[in-house]
Coordinates of C-alpha atoms in Angstrom, one line a residue:
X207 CA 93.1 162.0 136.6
X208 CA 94.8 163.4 133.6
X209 CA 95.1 159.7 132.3
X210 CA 91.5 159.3 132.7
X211 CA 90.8 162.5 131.1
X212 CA 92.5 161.6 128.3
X213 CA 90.8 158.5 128.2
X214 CA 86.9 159.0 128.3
X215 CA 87.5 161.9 126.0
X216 CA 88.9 159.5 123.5
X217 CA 85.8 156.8 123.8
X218 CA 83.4 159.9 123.3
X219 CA 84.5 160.6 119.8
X220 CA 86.0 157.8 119.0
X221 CA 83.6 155.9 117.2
X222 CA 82.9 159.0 114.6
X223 CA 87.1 159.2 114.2
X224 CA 87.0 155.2 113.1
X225 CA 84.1 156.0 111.4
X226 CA 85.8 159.2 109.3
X227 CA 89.2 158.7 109.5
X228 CA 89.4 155.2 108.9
X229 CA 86.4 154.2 107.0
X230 CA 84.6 151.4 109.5
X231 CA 81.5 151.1 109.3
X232 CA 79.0 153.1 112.2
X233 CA 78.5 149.6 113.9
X234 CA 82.1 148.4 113.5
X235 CA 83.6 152.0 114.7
X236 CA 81.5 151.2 117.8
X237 CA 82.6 148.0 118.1
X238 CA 86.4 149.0 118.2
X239 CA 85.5 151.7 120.3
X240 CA 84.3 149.5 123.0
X241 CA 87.3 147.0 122.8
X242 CA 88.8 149.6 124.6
X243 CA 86.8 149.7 127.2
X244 CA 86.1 145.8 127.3
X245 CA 89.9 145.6 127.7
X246 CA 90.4 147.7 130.6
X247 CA 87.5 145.9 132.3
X248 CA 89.3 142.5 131.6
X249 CA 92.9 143.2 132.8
X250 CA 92.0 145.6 135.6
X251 CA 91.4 142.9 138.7
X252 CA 94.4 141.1 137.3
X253 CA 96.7 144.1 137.2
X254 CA 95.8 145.0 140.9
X255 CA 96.7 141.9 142.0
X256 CA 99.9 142.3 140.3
X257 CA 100.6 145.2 142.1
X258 CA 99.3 143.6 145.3
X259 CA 102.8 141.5 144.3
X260 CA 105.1 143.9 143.2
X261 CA 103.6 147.3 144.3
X262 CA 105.9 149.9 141.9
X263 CA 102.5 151.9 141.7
X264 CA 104.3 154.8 140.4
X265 CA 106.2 152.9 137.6
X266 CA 102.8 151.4 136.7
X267 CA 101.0 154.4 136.2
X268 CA 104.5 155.8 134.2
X269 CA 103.9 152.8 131.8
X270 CA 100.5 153.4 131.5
X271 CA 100.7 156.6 130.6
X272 CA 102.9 155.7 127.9
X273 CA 101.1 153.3 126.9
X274 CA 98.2 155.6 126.1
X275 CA 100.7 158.4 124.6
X276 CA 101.7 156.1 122.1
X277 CA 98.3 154.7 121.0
X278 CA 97.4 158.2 120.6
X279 CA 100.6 158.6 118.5
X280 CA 99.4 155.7 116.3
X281 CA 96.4 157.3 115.6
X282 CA 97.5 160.5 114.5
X283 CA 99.7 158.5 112.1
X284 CA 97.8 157.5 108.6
X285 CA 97.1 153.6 109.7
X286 CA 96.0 150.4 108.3
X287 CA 93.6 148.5 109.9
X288 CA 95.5 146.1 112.2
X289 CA 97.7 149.5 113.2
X290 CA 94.3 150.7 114.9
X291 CA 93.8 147.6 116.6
X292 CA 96.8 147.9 118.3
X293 CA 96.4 151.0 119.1
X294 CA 93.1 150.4 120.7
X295 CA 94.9 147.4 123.1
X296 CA 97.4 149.5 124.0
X297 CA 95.1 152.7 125.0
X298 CA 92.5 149.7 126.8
X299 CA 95.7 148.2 128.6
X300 CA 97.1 151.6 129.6
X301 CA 93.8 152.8 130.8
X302 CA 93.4 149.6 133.0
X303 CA 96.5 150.8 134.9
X304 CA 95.6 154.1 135.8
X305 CA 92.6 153.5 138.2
X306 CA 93.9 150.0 139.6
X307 CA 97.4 152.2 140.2
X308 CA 95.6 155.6 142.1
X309 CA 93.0 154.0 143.7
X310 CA 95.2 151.5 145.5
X311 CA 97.6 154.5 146.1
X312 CA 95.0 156.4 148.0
X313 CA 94.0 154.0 150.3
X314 CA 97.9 152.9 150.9
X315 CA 98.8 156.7 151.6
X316 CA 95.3 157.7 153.4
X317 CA 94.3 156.7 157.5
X318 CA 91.2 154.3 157.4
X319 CA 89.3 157.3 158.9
X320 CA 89.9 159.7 156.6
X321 CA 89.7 157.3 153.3
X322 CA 86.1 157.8 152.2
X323 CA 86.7 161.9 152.0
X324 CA 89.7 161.0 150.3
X325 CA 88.6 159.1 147.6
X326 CA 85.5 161.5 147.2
X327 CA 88.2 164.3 146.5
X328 CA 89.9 162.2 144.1
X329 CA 86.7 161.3 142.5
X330 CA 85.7 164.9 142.5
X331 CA 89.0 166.0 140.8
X332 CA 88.9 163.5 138.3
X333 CA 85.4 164.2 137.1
X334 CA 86.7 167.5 137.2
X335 CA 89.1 166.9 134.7
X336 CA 87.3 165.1 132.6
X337 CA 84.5 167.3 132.4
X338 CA 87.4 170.4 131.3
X339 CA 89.3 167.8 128.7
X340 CA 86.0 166.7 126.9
X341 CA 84.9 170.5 126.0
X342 CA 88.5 171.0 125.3
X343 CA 88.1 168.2 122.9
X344 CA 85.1 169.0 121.5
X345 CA 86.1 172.4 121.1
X346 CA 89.5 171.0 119.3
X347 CA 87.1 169.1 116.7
X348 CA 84.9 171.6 115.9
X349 CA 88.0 174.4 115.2
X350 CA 90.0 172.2 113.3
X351 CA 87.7 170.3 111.5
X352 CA 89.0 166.9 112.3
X353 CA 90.5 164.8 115.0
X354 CA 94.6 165.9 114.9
X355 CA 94.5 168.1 117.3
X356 CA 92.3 167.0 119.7
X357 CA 94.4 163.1 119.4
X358 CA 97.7 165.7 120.0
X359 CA 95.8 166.9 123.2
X360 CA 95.1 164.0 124.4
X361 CA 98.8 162.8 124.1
X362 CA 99.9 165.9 125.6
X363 CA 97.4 165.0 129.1
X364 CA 99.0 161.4 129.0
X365 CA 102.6 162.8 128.6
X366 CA 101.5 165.3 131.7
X367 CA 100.8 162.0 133.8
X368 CA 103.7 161.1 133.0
X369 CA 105.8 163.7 134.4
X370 CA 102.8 163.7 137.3
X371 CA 103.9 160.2 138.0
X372 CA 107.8 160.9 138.1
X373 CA 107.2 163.4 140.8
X374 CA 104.8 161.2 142.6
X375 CA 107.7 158.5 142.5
X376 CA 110.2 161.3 143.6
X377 CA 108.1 162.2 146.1
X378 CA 106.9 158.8 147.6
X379 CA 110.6 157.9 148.0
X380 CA 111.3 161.2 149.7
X381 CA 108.0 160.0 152.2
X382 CA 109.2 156.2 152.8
X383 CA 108.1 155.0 149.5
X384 CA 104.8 153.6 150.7
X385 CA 103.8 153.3 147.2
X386 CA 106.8 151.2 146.0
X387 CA 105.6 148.3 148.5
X388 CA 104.5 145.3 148.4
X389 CA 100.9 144.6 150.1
X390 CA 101.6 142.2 152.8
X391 CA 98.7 139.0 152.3
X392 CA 97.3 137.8 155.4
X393 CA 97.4 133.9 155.7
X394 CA 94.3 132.3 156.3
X395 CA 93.4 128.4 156.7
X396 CA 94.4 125.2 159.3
X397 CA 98.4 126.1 158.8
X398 CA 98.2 129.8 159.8
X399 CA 96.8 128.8 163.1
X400 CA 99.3 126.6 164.5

């Protein structure tokens, strides 16, 4: 939630920061904005299968979150041009593993019968929080005049998940560490029927 937060407030002022702060052009500031975005669409199915593989959901949503952090540290930082494109793939790739990570988590740690109110409550929360860290953006623009603070307060939300996702990993190994396992793959076909 706080990851996502972070996230869509970025993409909503991010194409006037390229545009100001970095001196793209209004169609190329949109552009970059979007890679982000584009990216997290692309990797997403391929990251839930890795953690169909691997499970680890905590310590994927901990890298994430860093992974955001530090593009939002790269931004804050005066940057050449192939310094914001990094940036940008690391915030689209972090962002890919938040939703994959919680929205698998919830239906791992949730009965069948109770998961549609469960993932309305998580939806709920998260809109939530992203409706609270865009005027709290907005409002950090308009004060200061420019996009520091509101890029510090966005790293602030990702290191938050960060320490949110270190408890949920204490906790989860407290409960049986449902969250740590792997997804067990049903076989189908001639040879599972023998």
């Amino acid at each position: 939630m706080l990851v996502s937060a972070a996230f869509f407030s970025f993409i909503h002022f991010a194409p006037a920061l390229f545009f100001e702060r970095y001196r793209f052009s209004a169609v190329d500031s949109g552009f970059i904005s979007s890679l982000c975005l584009g990216l997290a669409a692309l990797v997403s199915p391929f990251l839930g299968c890795l953690l169909d593989r691997v499970g680890r959901r905590p310590d994927a949503l901990i890298s994430g979150s860093l992974l955001m952090s530090g593009a939002m540290f790269m931004l804050l930082l005066p940057s050449a041009e192939m310094e914001v494109f990094i940036a940008v793939a690391l915030l689209g790739s972090g962002f890919a593993l938040a939703p994959v990570t919680l929205l698998s988590s919830v239906a791992l740690v949730t009965d069948e019968a109770n998961l549609a109110p469960a993932l309305g409550v998580f939806k709920s929360c998260e809109n939530l929080s992203m409706a609270l860290a865009h005027y709290v953006a907005g409002l950090l623009v308009d004060v200061s005049g420019g996009y520091s603070w509101t890029l510090m307060f966005l790293k602030v939300l990702c290191l938050w998940a960060v320490a949110c996702a270190f408890i949920l990993r204490r906790y989860d190994r407290k409960e049986g560490g449902k969250l740590m396992i792997v997804k067990a793959t049903a076989k189908t076909g001639p040879e599972s029927q023998t």
